Tab-separated table of C-alpha atoms in Angstrom:
chain	number	residue	atom	x	y	z
A	1	MET	CA	-36.040	40.000	39.525
A	2	LYS	CA	-37.272	39.410	35.978
A	3	LYS	CA	-34.334	41.324	34.582
A	4	VAL	CA	-31.911	39.078	36.556
A	5	LEU	CA	-33.647	35.972	35.323
A	6	SER	CA	-33.490	37.245	31.723
A	7	LEU	CA	-29.802	37.969	32.099
A	8	ILE	CA	-29.088	34.450	33.503
A	9	CYS	CA	-30.904	32.867	30.512
A	10	ILE	CA	-29.013	34.925	27.951
A	11	ILE	CA	-25.653	33.913	29.642
A	12	VAL	CA	-26.781	30.285	29.627
A	13	VAL	CA	-27.691	30.367	25.955
A	14	LEU	CA	-24.519	32.054	24.952
A	15	SER	CA	-22.522	29.607	26.979
A	16	CYS	CA	-24.315	26.599	25.195
A	17	LYS	CA	-23.726	28.097	21.859
A	18	LYS	CA	-20.004	28.587	22.586
A	19	ASP	CA	-19.701	24.989	23.832
A	20	SER	CA	-21.593	23.639	20.873
A	21	SER	CA	-19.354	25.624	18.527
A	22	SER	CA	-16.273	24.236	20.324
A	23	LYS	CA	-17.409	20.734	20.037
A	24	SER	CA	-18.256	21.165	16.363
A	25	SER	CA	-14.773	22.571	15.758
A	26	ASN	CA	-13.245	19.628	17.667
A	27	ILE	CA	-15.228	17.183	15.558
A	28	GLU	CA	-13.903	18.740	12.302
A	29	THR	CA	-10.340	18.712	13.430
A	30	ASP	CA	-10.588	15.176	14.623
A	31	GLU	CA	-12.096	13.889	11.438
A	32	THR	CA	-9.714	15.461	8.927
A	33	PRO	CA	-6.529	13.473	9.613
A	34	SER	CA	-8.375	10.107	9.833
A	35	ASP	CA	-10.203	10.830	6.649
A	36	LYS	CA	-6.873	11.515	4.847
A	37	ILE	CA	-5.463	8.307	6.293
A	38	TYR	CA	-8.407	6.441	4.842
A	39	LYS	CA	-7.932	8.060	1.393
A	40	ASP	CA	-4.234	7.133	1.352
A	41	LYS	CA	-5.126	3.556	2.026
A	42	GLU	CA	-7.733	3.573	-0.717
A	43	LEU	CA	-5.087	4.878	-3.226
A	44	GLU	CA	-2.430	2.446	-1.975
A	45	ALA	CA	-4.790	-0.468	-2.350
A	46	ALA	CA	-5.226	0.503	-6.035
A	47	LEU	CA	-1.624	0.888	-6.590
A	48	TYR	CA	-0.421	-2.335	-4.850
A	49	GLU	CA	-3.365	-4.606	-5.463
A	50	GLY	CA	-5.044	-3.273	-8.607
A	51	PHE	CA	-4.195	-2.744	-12.284
A	52	PHE	CA	-1.388	-0.239	-12.858
A	53	VAL	CA	0.139	0.985	-16.063
A	54	THR	CA	2.636	3.765	-16.771
A	55	ASN	CA	2.336	6.320	-19.579
A	56	ASN	CA	5.370	8.183	-21.051
A	57	THR	CA	3.300	10.971	-22.473
A	58	GLY	CA	0.207	11.368	-20.336
A	59	PHE	CA	-0.913	10.111	-16.826
A	60	ASP	CA	-0.199	6.765	-15.251
A	61	ILE	CA	-3.233	4.722	-14.499
A	62	ALA	CA	-4.315	2.651	-11.522
A	63	ILE	CA	-7.736	0.857	-11.297
A	64	LYS	CA	-9.386	-1.092	-8.533
A	65	ASN	CA	-13.019	-1.641	-7.674
A	66	ASN	CA	-14.399	0.421	-10.529
A	67	MET	CA	-12.254	3.429	-9.385
A	68	MET	CA	-9.684	4.890	-11.703
A	69	TYR	CA	-6.710	6.971	-10.446
A	70	LEU	CA	-4.611	9.133	-12.773
A	71	LEU	CA	-1.195	9.975	-11.509
A	72	LYS	CA	1.766	11.999	-12.765
A	73	THR	CA	4.980	13.229	-11.219
A	74	ASN	CA	6.402	16.717	-12.150
A	75	ALA	CA	2.955	17.621	-13.699
A	76	SER	CA	2.927	20.991	-15.352
A	77	GLU	CA	0.337	23.660	-14.975
A	78	THR	CA	-1.061	22.582	-18.362
A	79	ASP	CA	-1.310	18.964	-17.143
A	80	LYS	CA	-3.343	20.212	-14.177
A	81	SER	CA	-5.742	22.398	-16.131
A	82	THR	CA	-6.336	20.396	-19.283
A	83	ASN	CA	-9.691	18.529	-19.373
A	84	PHE	CA	-9.876	14.596	-19.453
A	85	PHE	CA	-12.044	12.621	-21.634
A	86	LEU	CA	-13.243	9.170	-20.809
A	87	ASP	CA	-14.983	6.720	-23.222
A	88	VAL	CA	-16.356	3.440	-21.873
A	89	ILE	CA	-17.312	1.098	-24.811
A	90	PRO	CA	-19.252	-2.048	-23.803
A	91	GLN	CA	-19.039	-5.086	-26.097
A	92	ASN	CA	-22.738	-5.130	-25.964
A	93	GLY	CA	-24.289	-1.855	-25.296
A	94	PRO	CA	-24.217	2.027	-25.959
A	95	LEU	CA	-21.015	4.104	-25.707
A	96	GLN	CA	-20.623	6.147	-22.525
A	97	ASN	CA	-18.457	9.198	-22.807
A	98	PHE	CA	-17.509	11.773	-20.183
A	99	ASP	CA	-15.918	15.158	-20.380
A	100	LEU	CA	-14.095	15.816	-17.028
A	101	SER	CA	-12.484	19.016	-15.748
A	102	THR	CA	-9.479	18.589	-13.544
A	103	SER	CA	-11.157	20.527	-10.676
A	104	GLU	CA	-14.034	18.092	-10.414
A	105	ILE	CA	-11.895	14.964	-10.183
A	106	ALA	CA	-8.926	16.410	-8.267
A	107	PHE	CA	-7.844	14.018	-5.461
A	108	ASN	CA	-4.746	15.474	-3.827
A	109	ASP	CA	-6.656	17.462	-1.231
A	110	SER	CA	-8.128	14.185	0.096
A	111	LEU	CA	-4.645	12.767	0.586
A	112	SER	CA	-1.793	13.271	3.058
A	113	SER	CA	1.391	15.158	2.316
A	114	ASN	CA	2.962	11.911	1.337
A	115	TYR	CA	1.613	12.332	-2.146
A	116	SER	CA	2.102	16.111	-2.484
A	117	ASN	CA	4.716	15.553	-5.255
A	118	VAL	CA	2.348	13.461	-7.445
A	119	ALA	CA	-0.611	15.044	-9.196
A	120	ILE	CA	-3.628	12.611	-8.657
A	121	TYR	CA	-7.126	12.525	-10.068
A	122	ARG	CA	-9.786	10.014	-9.293
A	123	ILE	CA	-12.718	9.040	-11.579
A	124	ALA	CA	-15.582	6.605	-10.647
A	125	LEU	CA	-16.036	4.324	-13.554
A	126	PRO	CA	-19.571	3.403	-14.597
A	127	LYS	CA	-20.624	-0.188	-13.924
A	128	VAL	CA	-20.777	-2.173	-17.094
A	129	SER	CA	-21.805	-5.787	-17.616
A	130	GLY	CA	-19.744	-8.047	-19.853
A	131	GLU	CA	-16.519	-7.070	-21.630
A	132	TYR	CA	-15.705	-3.386	-22.357
A	133	GLU	CA	-12.921	-1.113	-23.371
A	134	ILE	CA	-11.786	2.152	-21.626
A	135	ILE	CA	-10.312	5.026	-23.445
A	136	ILE	CA	-8.797	7.800	-21.307
A	137	GLY	CA	-6.823	10.964	-22.188
A	138	GLN	CA	-6.671	14.727	-22.316
A	139	TYR	CA	-7.618	17.119	-24.995
A	140	ASP	CA	-7.495	20.789	-25.886
A	141	ASN	CA	-8.672	22.885	-28.841
A	142	SER	CA	-6.222	21.257	-31.118
A	143	GLY	CA	-7.479	17.702	-30.364
A	144	ARG	CA	-6.429	14.788	-28.215
A	145	LEU	CA	-3.023	15.207	-26.442
A	146	TRP	CA	-2.651	11.585	-25.277
A	147	THR	CA	-4.643	8.436	-25.203
A	148	SER	CA	-4.576	5.167	-23.184
A	149	ARG	CA	-6.710	2.171	-24.085
A	150	ILE	CA	-7.506	-0.537	-21.396
A	151	ARG	CA	-9.553	-3.692	-22.057
A	152	SER	CA	-11.631	-4.980	-19.141
A	153	ASN	CA	-10.022	-8.404	-19.393
A	154	MET	CA	-6.587	-6.849	-18.649
A	155	LEU	CA	-7.732	-5.699	-15.196
A	156	ASP	CA	-7.654	-9.177	-13.456
A	157	GLN	CA	-4.528	-10.626	-15.201
A	158	ASN	CA	-2.060	-9.702	-12.553
A	159	ILE	CA	0.348	-8.688	-15.216
A	160	ASN	CA	0.350	-4.783	-14.890
A	161	ASN	CA	1.536	-4.183	-11.361
A	162	TYR	CA	2.900	-1.272	-9.495
A	163	LYS	CA	6.599	-1.462	-8.843
A	164	ASN	CA	7.143	1.491	-6.483
A	165	GLU	CA	7.591	3.872	-9.399
A	166	TYR	CA	6.871	6.842	-7.046
A	167	VAL	CA	9.444	5.886	-4.385
A	168	LYS	CA	11.528	9.030	-5.198
A	169	ASN	CA	8.384	11.249	-5.080
A	170	THR	CA	6.855	9.997	-1.844
A	171	ILE	CA	7.961	9.951	1.798
A	172	THR	CA	7.071	6.372	2.521
A	173	ASN	CA	4.782	3.514	1.503
A	174	ARG	CA	2.939	0.850	3.285
A	175	TYR	CA	5.440	-1.897	2.645
A	176	LEU	CA	8.385	0.135	3.950
A	177	LYS	CA	6.361	1.253	6.988
A	178	GLU	CA	5.257	-2.393	7.665
A	179	PHE	CA	8.785	-3.750	7.345
A	180	GLU	CA	10.460	-1.139	9.526
A	181	LEU	CA	7.672	-1.668	12.220
A	182	ALA	CA	8.494	-5.284	12.172
A	183	LEU	CA	12.174	-4.512	12.663
A	184	LYS	CA	11.333	-2.331	15.619
A	185	GLN	CA	8.978	-4.723	17.412
A	186	GLY	CA	9.252	-8.262	15.943
A	187	TYR	CA	11.483	-11.273	16.599
A	188	PHE	CA	14.743	-11.064	14.651
A	189	MET	CA	16.878	-14.097	14.002
A	190	LEU	CA	20.236	-13.785	12.218
A	191	GLN	CA	21.205	-16.986	10.317
A	192	PRO	CA	24.822	-17.976	9.445
A	193	THR	CA	23.414	-19.837	6.450
A	194	GLY	CA	20.165	-19.289	4.453
A	195	TYR	CA	18.059	-16.142	5.238
A	196	ASP	CA	17.653	-14.090	8.345
A	197	LEU	CA	14.162	-14.253	9.784
A	198	LEU	CA	11.889	-11.531	11.014
A	199	VAL	CA	8.525	-12.427	12.588
A	200	ASN	CA	6.010	-9.826	13.602
A	201	LYS	CA	2.455	-11.180	14.346
A	202	ASN	CA	1.278	-12.850	11.271
A	203	LEU	CA	4.003	-11.437	8.922
A	204	ILE	CA	7.239	-13.374	8.296
A	205	TYR	CA	10.196	-11.964	6.429
A	206	PHE	CA	13.166	-13.848	4.940
A	207	ILE	CA	16.037	-11.379	4.501
A	208	LYS	CA	19.388	-11.221	2.876
A	209	PRO	CA	21.164	-7.930	3.261
A	210	ILE	CA	23.497	-8.443	0.332
A	211	GLN	CA	23.181	-10.006	-3.105
A	212	VAL	CA	25.517	-12.812	-2.139
A	213	GLY	CA	24.296	-16.367	-1.511
A	214	VAL	CA	20.788	-15.510	-2.627
A	215	ASP	CA	19.022	-18.553	-3.671
A	216	LEU	CA	15.479	-18.042	-5.085
A	217	ASP	CA	15.407	-21.365	-6.968
A	218	ALA	CA	14.958	-23.641	-3.945
A	219	ARG	CA	11.445	-23.487	-2.656
A	220	PHE	CA	10.846	-21.999	0.846
A	221	TYR	CA	8.837	-23.673	3.623
A	222	LEU	CA	7.186	-22.691	6.781
A	223	HIS	CA	5.795	-24.956	9.563
A	224	ILE	CA	3.728	-22.788	11.913
A	225	LYS	CA	2.349	-23.752	15.343
A	226	PHE	CA	-0.319	-21.593	16.959
A	227	ASP	CA	-1.308	-20.987	20.564
A	228	ASN	CA	-3.878	-23.357	22.133
A	229	THR	CA	-3.884	-25.852	19.336
A	230	GLU	CA	-1.887	-28.878	18.177
A	231	GLU	CA	-2.660	-28.166	14.609
A	232	LYS	CA	0.251	-26.912	12.475
A	233	MET	CA	0.085	-24.910	9.281
A	234	ILE	CA	2.517	-26.282	6.636
A	235	LEU	CA	3.302	-23.985	3.663
A	236	ASP	CA	5.810	-24.021	0.773
A	237	PHE	CA	6.094	-21.329	-1.878
A	238	ASN	CA	8.312	-19.769	-4.569
A	239	GLY	CA	10.267	-16.906	-3.016
A	240	ARG	CA	10.286	-14.884	-6.220
A	241	ASP	CA	6.553	-14.547	-6.014
A	242	TYR	CA	6.887	-12.727	-2.618
A	243	THR	CA	9.889	-10.526	-2.902
A	244	VAL	CA	9.108	-6.942	-1.926
A	245	ASN	CA	12.691	-5.439	-1.814
A	246	GLN	CA	11.948	-3.352	-4.921
A	247	LEU	CA	9.017	-1.840	-2.959
A	248	LEU	CA	11.112	-0.752	-0.068
A	249	GLY	CA	13.147	1.986	-1.838
A	250	GLN	CA	16.763	2.961	-1.992
A	251	LYS	CA	17.293	2.270	1.641
A	252	TYR	CA	17.084	-1.474	1.054
A	253	GLU	CA	17.986	-1.640	-2.592
A	254	ASN	CA	20.902	-4.109	-1.930
A	255	PHE	CA	18.647	-6.398	0.003
A	256	THR	CA	16.516	-9.498	-0.840
A	257	VAL	CA	13.399	-9.412	1.248
A	258	ILE	CA	10.688	-12.022	0.926
A	259	ARG	CA	7.402	-11.182	2.656
A	260	LYS	CA	4.962	-13.888	3.554
A	261	VAL	CA	1.527	-13.306	5.292
A	262	ILE	CA	0.259	-16.078	7.434
A	263	PRO	CA	-3.532	-16.015	6.608
A	264	VAL	CA	-4.770	-16.365	10.149
A	265	GLU	CA	-4.878	-14.087	13.158
A	266	LYS	CA	-3.987	-16.649	15.753
A	267	ARG	CA	-0.806	-16.158	17.874
A	268	ILE	CA	2.197	-17.920	16.491
A	269	ILE	CA	4.275	-19.814	19.173
A	270	GLU	CA	6.605	-21.878	16.992
A	271	ILE	CA	8.030	-21.432	13.624
A	272	GLY	CA	10.063	-23.822	11.377
A	273	ALA	CA	11.518	-22.194	8.194
A	274	GLY	CA	14.006	-23.007	5.457
A	275	GLN	CA	14.351	-24.127	1.895
A	276	PHE	CA	14.482	-27.372	-0.027
A	277	ASN	CA	15.118	-28.814	-3.483
A	278	ASN	CA	14.804	-32.255	-4.993
A	279	LYS	CA	17.753	-33.453	-2.855
A	280	GLY	CA	16.207	-32.265	0.438
A	281	ARG	CA	16.480	-29.300	2.678
A	282	THR	CA	19.299	-26.800	1.855
A	283	TRP	CA	18.916	-25.135	5.232
A	284	GLY	CA	16.295	-25.027	8.066
A	285	VAL	CA	15.729	-23.701	11.634
A	286	VAL	CA	13.070	-24.038	14.303
A	287	TYR	CA	12.265	-21.328	16.883
A	288	ASP	CA	10.030	-21.487	19.902
A	289	LEU	CA	8.915	-17.940	20.019
A	290	GLU	CA	7.561	-18.208	23.580
A	291	ARG	CA	11.115	-18.873	24.741
A	292	LEU	CA	12.297	-15.792	22.954
A	293	TYR	CA	10.105	-13.413	24.717
A	294	ASP	CA	12.068	-10.661	26.478
A	295	ASN	CA	15.248	-12.157	25.108
A	296	ILE	CA	17.223	-9.174	23.744
A	297	THR	CA	19.363	-11.547	21.637
A	298	TYR	CA	16.396	-11.816	19.236
A	299	LEU	CA	15.685	-8.100	18.778
A	300	TYR	CA	16.713	-6.020	15.833
A	301	ASP	CA	19.606	-3.731	16.997
A	302	ASN	CA	20.641	-2.089	13.711
A	303	GLN	CA	22.641	-5.182	12.597
A	304	TYR	CA	22.080	-4.029	8.964
A	305	ARG	CA	23.546	-0.506	9.399
A	306	ASP	CA	26.478	-1.285	7.107
A	307	PHE	CA	24.331	-2.536	4.293
A	308	LEU	CA	21.736	0.259	4.064
A	309	GLY	CA	21.591	2.387	0.976
A	310	THR	CA	20.594	6.028	0.686
A	311	LYS	CA	17.678	6.909	2.840
């Protein structure tokens, strides 16, 4: 009887270990893709929202939230094996310098395959109070191979911006995914004059599929009505400040696309949109979105197929 009980206990223990191992394996498998999605978003936030500057001889640089990303297309084996140096020079304080091997700052393994054709490294910058200068580059036994200098007051000037320089080296980007998702599931309104409209949740696009009749001089306006409130949001803006067609790649290279985010999460039930100048409105429309629900007339059905560029 004791032998039987011992055998049962061994079987139970082995079964528990197998189940535990299976659960552990599942956890690792489940976490990996979500972790990569998070790192992609982190990089894209730096590219689209942070400081970005290209470098003809070395690596391009993106900076956001004290994190620096070094990026290069068609990187050689020498590029991928040559050490980086980083000098951080405070206006008031001691110099901080770092010698960084490419293996310790490599970042591609933390990203999805979307960035497999771009060599990417990430460096956590030291926190410095006051003004400072960053000097970054690579060196070998002969000396420094390339150098970039960045002053801290340049980081918040909104002058050095990413303009989709890696569109030919990546599969997609967040602006393209967001725009094509809106085409699939949003309200789409063709206009005989002015711009076509695309509304998806709190995103509104003004679209011209060809570079004819494009007017970016007249200001745009939006009158937004939300569910369960009589209050309206009234906005007007310069369309040039919100154009994103250059971020959508070759497929939409002939388009003018203006993207405006409505800064609330309330459900939009009515939208008035158009343009105006000092003589009045040049065009305008009003749509009751609740009346458009399930109306296939206001769904995108590949109306732009004849205007699309190379995919």
